[in-house]
């Protein structure tokens, strides 16, 4: 199920207890501009076994927030970490909220976007399928002219970051959402 941590109430340079996993030093610098925070940098896709084990240990003691870029490399890192380590918290930003003319990433997001992402953390829980693919299709989330618009509404509502239909289906199931829950968000 989704965990939205509304108790943070960021103002000024607030200390974040969890360690945030980012891709590189510029992501760290941008976060430190606005928050008191410790980070672990994956250095892009170079996610070693030692780094994964270090993140696993930090998650046991302080908690971890995965805050990777909204691109394919960032999603690959996020997917790997969530697969390897249960109960990680995830912060998502949309590409349009973290881009320059040539690049996209956490390093380019403004304070407001970072705060919103960190105030709406998502923890994926491995569970049985709560939403069948037939229900996903029945809700119009794939195969219709407006499917992309409907998916975007759910992505924003649940703070899931940009994802295609297949990834959204998986994330909705990982949140334990049922057809009725999703229907209420779409009407």
PDB file of N, CA, C and O in Angstrom, residues 78-126:
ATOM      1  N   UNK A  78      15.956   2.089  -9.997  1.00  0.00           N
ATOM      2  CA  UNK A  78      14.845   1.977  -9.048  1.00  0.00           C
ATOM      3  C   UNK A  78      14.282   0.554  -9.034  1.00  0.00           C
ATOM      4  O   UNK A  78      14.049  -0.038  -7.994  1.00  0.00           O
ATOM      5  N   UNK A  79      14.062   0.001 -10.225  1.00  0.00           N
ATOM      6  CA  UNK A  79      13.496  -1.348 -10.339  1.00  0.00           C
ATOM      7  C   UNK A  79      14.417  -2.373  -9.676  1.00  0.00           C
ATOM      8  O   UNK A  79      13.967  -3.230  -8.920  1.00  0.00           O
ATOM      9  N   UNK A  80      15.702  -2.259  -9.948  1.00  0.00           N
ATOM     10  CA  UNK A  80      16.667  -3.205  -9.368  1.00  0.00           C
ATOM     11  C   UNK A  80      16.674  -3.110  -7.844  1.00  0.00           C
ATOM     12  O   UNK A  80      16.635  -4.129  -7.147  1.00  0.00           O
ATOM     13  N   UNK A  81      16.736  -1.889  -7.322  1.00  0.00           N
ATOM     14  CA  UNK A  81      16.784  -1.721  -5.865  1.00  0.00           C
ATOM     15  C   UNK A  81      15.506  -2.221  -5.190  1.00  0.00           C
ATOM     16  O   UNK A  81      15.561  -2.886  -4.159  1.00  0.00           O
ATOM     17  N   UNK A  82      14.344  -1.901  -5.764  1.00  0.00           N
ATOM     18  CA  UNK A  82      13.084  -2.350  -5.169  1.00  0.00           C
ATOM     19  C   UNK A  82      12.934  -3.864  -5.255  1.00  0.00           C
ATOM     20  O   UNK A  82      12.293  -4.474  -4.401  1.00  0.00           O
ATOM     21  N   UNK A  83      13.521  -4.475  -6.269  1.00  0.00           N
ATOM     22  CA  UNK A  83      13.493  -5.928  -6.392  1.00  0.00           C
ATOM     23  C   UNK A  83      14.407  -6.572  -5.348  1.00  0.00           C
ATOM     24  O   UNK A  83      14.041  -7.552  -4.706  1.00  0.00           O
ATOM     25  N   UNK A  84      15.585  -5.996  -5.175  1.00  0.00           N
ATOM     26  CA  UNK A  84      16.595  -6.562  -4.269  1.00  0.00           C
ATOM     27  C   UNK A  84      16.300  -6.306  -2.787  1.00  0.00           C
ATOM     28  O   UNK A  84      16.650  -7.110  -1.940  1.00  0.00           O
ATOM     29  N   UNK A  85      15.692  -5.145  -2.500  1.00  0.00           N
ATOM     30  CA  UNK A  85      15.524  -4.723  -1.103  1.00  0.00           C
ATOM     31  C   UNK A  85      14.052  -4.382  -0.848  1.00  0.00           C
ATOM     32  O   UNK A  85      13.542  -3.408  -1.415  1.00  0.00           O
ATOM     33  N   UNK A  86      13.376  -5.146  -0.004  1.00  0.00           N
ATOM     34  CA  UNK A  86      11.959  -4.851   0.254  1.00  0.00           C
ATOM     35  C   UNK A  86      11.761  -3.589   1.095  1.00  0.00           C
ATOM     36  O   UNK A  86      12.642  -3.187   1.854  1.00  0.00           O
ATOM     37  N   UNK A  87      10.608  -2.978   0.920  1.00  0.00           N
ATOM     38  CA  UNK A  87      10.138  -1.850   1.739  1.00  0.00           C
ATOM     39  C   UNK A  87      10.948  -0.564   1.610  1.00  0.00           C
ATOM     40  O   UNK A  87      11.004   0.229   2.545  1.00  0.00           O
ATOM     41  N   UNK A  88      11.546  -0.342   0.463  1.00  0.00           N
ATOM     42  CA  UNK A  88      12.199   0.945   0.233  1.00  0.00           C
ATOM     43  C   UNK A  88      11.135   2.001  -0.026  1.00  0.00           C
ATOM     44  O   UNK A  88      10.090   1.715  -0.605  1.00  0.00           O
ATOM     45  N   UNK A  89      11.406   3.213   0.388  1.00  0.00           N
ATOM     46  CA  UNK A  89      10.524   4.333   0.065  1.00  0.00           C
ATOM     47  C   UNK A  89      10.981   4.890  -1.281  1.00  0.00           C
ATOM     48  O   UNK A  89      12.175   4.853  -1.590  1.00  0.00           O
ATOM     49  N   UNK A  90      10.034   5.383  -2.064  1.00  0.00           N
ATOM     50  CA  UNK A  90      10.346   5.908  -3.392  1.00  0.00           C
ATOM     51  C   UNK A  90       9.784   7.307  -3.539  1.00  0.00           C
ATOM     52  O   UNK A  90       8.631   7.563  -3.188  1.00  0.00           O
ATOM     53  N   UNK A  91      10.605   8.210  -4.073  1.00  0.00           N
ATOM     54  CA  UNK A  91      10.175   9.567  -4.413  1.00  0.00           C
ATOM     55  C   UNK A  91      10.252   9.684  -5.922  1.00  0.00           C
ATOM     56  O   UNK A  91      11.226   9.251  -6.535  1.00  0.00           O
ATOM     57  N   UNK A  92       9.205  10.254  -6.511  1.00  0.00           N
ATOM     58  CA  UNK A  92       9.133  10.382  -7.962  1.00  0.00           C
ATOM     59  C   UNK A  92       8.955  11.840  -8.359  1.00  0.00           C
ATOM     60  O   UNK A  92       8.250  12.587  -7.691  1.00  0.00           O
ATOM     61  N   UNK A  93       9.586  12.210  -9.465  1.00  0.00           N
ATOM     62  CA  UNK A  93       9.329  13.496 -10.105  1.00  0.00           C
ATOM     63  C   UNK A  93       9.037  13.218 -11.572  1.00  0.00           C
ATOM     64  O   UNK A  93       9.472  12.208 -12.127  1.00  0.00           O
ATOM     65  N   UNK A  94       8.298  14.108 -12.184  1.00  0.00           N
ATOM     66  CA  UNK A  94       7.987  13.979 -13.600  1.00  0.00           C
ATOM     67  C   UNK A  94       9.072  14.653 -14.430  1.00  0.00           C
ATOM     68  O   UNK A  94       9.695  15.616 -13.981  1.00  0.00           O
ATOM     69  N   UNK A  95       9.263  14.150 -15.653  1.00  0.00           N
ATOM     70  CA  UNK A  95      10.285  14.725 -16.533  1.00  0.00           C
ATOM     71  C   UNK A  95      10.098  16.220 -16.723  1.00  0.00           C
ATOM     72  O   UNK A  95      11.052  16.986 -16.672  1.00  0.00           O
ATOM     73  N   UNK A  96       8.843  16.642 -16.904  1.00  0.00           N
ATOM     74  CA  UNK A  96       8.598  18.061 -17.169  1.00  0.00           C
ATOM     75  C   UNK A  96       8.920  18.954 -15.966  1.00  0.00           C
ATOM     76  O   UNK A  96       9.082  20.156 -16.113  1.00  0.00           O
ATOM     77  N   UNK A  97       9.054  18.362 -14.789  1.00  0.00           N
ATOM     78  CA  UNK A  97       9.373  19.129 -13.588  1.00  0.00           C
ATOM     79  C   UNK A  97      10.863  19.117 -13.253  1.00  0.00           C
ATOM     80  O   UNK A  97      11.272  19.697 -12.246  1.00  0.00           O
ATOM     81  N   UNK A  98      11.665  18.455 -14.082  1.00  0.00           N
ATOM     82  CA  UNK A  98      13.080  18.316 -13.748  1.00  0.00           C
ATOM     83  C   UNK A  98      13.939  18.286 -15.006  1.00  0.00           C
ATOM     84  O   UNK A  98      14.749  17.398 -15.201  1.00  0.00           O
ATOM     85  N   UNK A  99      13.749  19.287 -15.858  1.00  0.00           N
ATOM     86  CA  UNK A  99      14.502  19.236 -17.106  1.00  0.00           C
ATOM     87  C   UNK A  99      15.034  20.593 -17.508  1.00  0.00           C
ATOM     88  O   UNK A  99      14.498  21.622 -17.145  1.00  0.00           O
ATOM     89  N   UNK A 100      16.116  20.520 -18.254  1.00  0.00           N
ATOM     90  CA  UNK A 100      16.624  21.683 -18.956  1.00  0.00           C
ATOM     91  C   UNK A 100      16.362  21.408 -20.434  1.00  0.00           C
ATOM     92  O   UNK A 100      15.709  20.424 -20.775  1.00  0.00           O
ATOM     93  N   UNK A 101      16.900  22.210 -21.318  1.00  0.00           N
ATOM     94  CA  UNK A 101      16.656  21.976 -22.744  1.00  0.00           C
ATOM     95  C   UNK A 101      17.300  20.677 -23.228  1.00  0.00           C
ATOM     96  O   UNK A 101      16.870  20.099 -24.212  1.00  0.00           O
ATOM     97  N   UNK A 102      18.317  20.203 -22.522  1.00  0.00           N
ATOM     98  CA  UNK A 102      19.029  19.011 -22.987  1.00  0.00           C
ATOM     99  C   UNK A 102      19.046  17.852 -22.000  1.00  0.00           C
ATOM    100  O   UNK A 102      19.307  16.726 -22.382  1.00  0.00           O
ATOM    101  N   UNK A 103      18.802  18.109 -20.727  1.00  0.00           N
ATOM    102  CA  UNK A 103      18.948  17.056 -19.713  1.00  0.00           C
ATOM    103  C   UNK A 103      17.719  16.979 -18.826  1.00  0.00           C
ATOM    104  O   UNK A 103      16.957  17.928 -18.712  1.00  0.00           O
ATOM    105  N   UNK A 104      17.575  15.833 -18.151  1.00  0.00           N
ATOM    106  CA  UNK A 104      16.488  15.633 -17.205  1.00  0.00           C
ATOM    107  C   UNK A 104      17.063  14.955 -15.961  1.00  0.00           C
ATOM    108  O   UNK A 104      17.928  14.091 -16.073  1.00  0.00           O
ATOM    109  N   UNK A 105      16.610  15.378 -14.779  1.00  0.00           N
ATOM    110  CA  UNK A 105      17.094  14.715 -13.579  1.00  0.00           C
ATOM    111  C   UNK A 105      16.797  15.466 -12.300  1.00  0.00           C
ATOM    112  O   UNK A 105      16.388  16.623 -12.315  1.00  0.00           O
ATOM    113  N   UNK A 106      17.026  14.784 -11.194  1.00  0.00           N
ATOM    114  CA  UNK A 106      16.826  15.343  -9.860  1.00  0.00           C
ATOM    115  C   UNK A 106      17.642  16.625  -9.700  1.00  0.00           C
ATOM    116  O   UNK A 106      17.200  17.578  -9.074  1.00  0.00           O
ATOM    117  N   UNK A 107      18.801  16.670 -10.308  1.00  0.00           N
ATOM    118  CA  UNK A 107      19.672  17.840 -10.184  1.00  0.00           C
ATOM    119  C   UNK A 107      19.050  19.112 -10.756  1.00  0.00           C
ATOM    120  O   UNK A 107      19.459  20.214 -10.407  1.00  0.00           O
ATOM    121  N   UNK A 108      18.033  18.978 -11.609  1.00  0.00           N
ATOM    122  CA  UNK A 108      17.407  20.138 -12.252  1.00  0.00           C
ATOM    123  C   UNK A 108      16.065  20.526 -11.631  1.00  0.00           C
ATOM    124  O   UNK A 108      15.443  21.485 -12.074  1.00  0.00           O
ATOM    125  N   UNK A 109      15.622  19.802 -10.630  1.00  0.00           N
ATOM    126  CA  UNK A 109      14.321  20.082 -10.007  1.00  0.00           C
ATOM    127  C   UNK A 109      14.444  21.228  -9.005  1.00  0.00           C
ATOM    128  O   UNK A 109      15.444  21.362  -8.301  1.00  0.00           O
ATOM    129  N   UNK A 110      13.385  22.036  -8.925  1.00  0.00           N
ATOM    130  CA  UNK A 110      13.360  23.143  -7.965  1.00  0.00           C
ATOM    131  C   UNK A 110      12.923  22.629  -6.594  1.00  0.00           C
ATOM    132  O   UNK A 110      12.448  21.500  -6.448  1.00  0.00           O
ATOM    133  N   UNK A 111      13.069  23.475  -5.600  1.00  0.00           N
ATOM    134  CA  UNK A 111      12.744  23.106  -4.221  1.00  0.00           C
ATOM    135  C   UNK A 111      11.299  22.617  -4.092  1.00  0.00           C
ATOM    136  O   UNK A 111      11.050  21.608  -3.439  1.00  0.00           O
ATOM    137  N   UNK A 112      10.365  23.308  -4.705  1.00  0.00           N
ATOM    138  CA  UNK A 112       8.949  22.939  -4.591  1.00  0.00           C
ATOM    139  C   UNK A 112       8.708  21.523  -5.111  1.00  0.00           C
ATOM    140  O   UNK A 112       7.999  20.727  -4.489  1.00  0.00           O
ATOM    141  N   UNK A 113       9.285  21.180  -6.245  1.00  0.00           N
ATOM    142  CA  UNK A 113       9.121  19.847  -6.836  1.00  0.00           C
ATOM    143  C   UNK A 113       9.757  18.784  -5.941  1.00  0.00           C
ATOM    144  O   UNK A 113       9.172  17.722  -5.703  1.00  0.00           O
ATOM    145  N   UNK A 114      10.947  19.063  -5.425  1.00  0.00           N
ATOM    146  CA  UNK A 114      11.618  18.119  -4.526  1.00  0.00           C
ATOM    147  C   UNK A 114      10.801  17.898  -3.260  1.00  0.00           C
ATOM    148  O   UNK A 114      10.635  16.753  -2.802  1.00  0.00           O
ATOM    149  N   UNK A 115      10.283  18.986  -2.673  1.00  0.00           N
ATOM    150  CA  UNK A 115       9.468  18.861  -1.459  1.00  0.00           C
ATOM    151  C   UNK A 115       8.219  18.028  -1.714  1.00  0.00           C
ATOM    152  O   UNK A 115       7.866  17.171  -0.901  1.00  0.00           O
ATOM    153  N   UNK A 116       7.556  18.280  -2.840  1.00  0.00           N
ATOM    154  CA  UNK A 116       6.337  17.511  -3.144  1.00  0.00           C
ATOM    155  C   UNK A 116       6.667  16.028  -3.273  1.00  0.00           C
ATOM    156  O   UNK A 116       5.946  15.174  -2.762  1.00  0.00           O
ATOM    157  N   UNK A 117       7.745  15.712  -3.950  1.00  0.00           N
ATOM    158  CA  UNK A 117       8.146  14.309  -4.109  1.00  0.00           C
ATOM    159  C   UNK A 117       8.452  13.676  -2.750  1.00  0.00           C
ATOM    160  O   UNK A 117       8.028  12.549  -2.465  1.00  0.00           O
ATOM    161  N   UNK A 118       9.158  14.402  -1.897  1.00  0.00           N
ATOM    162  CA  UNK A 118       9.539  13.850  -0.593  1.00  0.00           C
ATOM    163  C   UNK A 118       8.371  13.827   0.396  1.00  0.00           C
ATOM    164  O   UNK A 118       8.416  13.107   1.388  1.00  0.00           O
ATOM    165  N   UNK A 119       7.330  14.592   0.135  1.00  0.00           N
ATOM    166  CA  UNK A 119       6.129  14.553   0.968  1.00  0.00           C
ATOM    167  C   UNK A 119       5.124  13.513   0.500  1.00  0.00           C
ATOM    168  O   UNK A 119       4.089  13.324   1.141  1.00  0.00           O
ATOM    169  N   UNK A 120       5.407  12.854  -0.610  1.00  0.00           N
ATOM    170  CA  UNK A 120       4.489  11.851  -1.163  1.00  0.00           C
ATOM    171  C   UNK A 120       5.243  10.578  -1.517  1.00  0.00           C
ATOM    172  O   UNK A 120       5.222  10.115  -2.648  1.00  0.00           O
ATOM    173  N   UNK A 121       5.905  10.018  -0.526  1.00  0.00           N
ATOM    174  CA  UNK A 121       6.691   8.811  -0.733  1.00  0.00           C
ATOM    175  C   UNK A 121       5.782   7.611  -0.952  1.00  0.00           C
ATOM    176  O   UNK A 121       4.691   7.525  -0.383  1.00  0.00           O
ATOM    177  N   UNK A 122       6.269   6.692  -1.761  1.00  0.00           N
ATOM    178  CA  UNK A 122       5.525   5.479  -2.073  1.00  0.00           C
ATOM    179  C   UNK A 122       6.390   4.286  -1.690  1.00  0.00           C
ATOM    180  O   UNK A 122       7.567   4.228  -2.050  1.00  0.00           O
ATOM    181  N   UNK A 123       5.794   3.349  -0.961  1.00  0.00           N
ATOM    182  CA  UNK A 123       6.468   2.097  -0.645  1.00  0.00           C
ATOM    183  C   UNK A 123       5.707   0.981  -1.334  1.00  0.00           C
ATOM    184  O   UNK A 123       4.509   0.805  -1.111  1.00  0.00           O
ATOM    185  N   UNK A 124       6.411   0.244  -2.189  1.00  0.00           N
ATOM    186  CA  UNK A 124       5.784  -0.862  -2.893  1.00  0.00           C
ATOM    187  C   UNK A 124       5.864  -2.114  -2.045  1.00  0.00           C
ATOM    188  O   UNK A 124       6.911  -2.435  -1.500  1.00  0.00           O
ATOM    189  N   UNK A 125       4.743  -2.803  -1.940  1.00  0.00           N
ATOM    190  CA  UNK A 125       4.668  -4.028  -1.161  1.00  0.00           C
ATOM    191  C   UNK A 125       4.385  -5.163  -2.122  1.00  0.00           C
ATOM    192  O   UNK A 125       3.402  -5.123  -2.861  1.00  0.00           O
ATOM    193  N   UNK A 126       5.261  -6.156  -2.126  1.00  0.00           N
ATOM    194  CA  UNK A 126       5.005  -7.325  -2.972  1.00  0.00           C
ATOM    195  C   UNK A 126       3.793  -8.044  -2.414  1.00  0.00           C
ATOM    196  O   UNK A 126       3.712  -8.346  -1.233  1.00  0.00           O
TER     197      UNK A 126
END
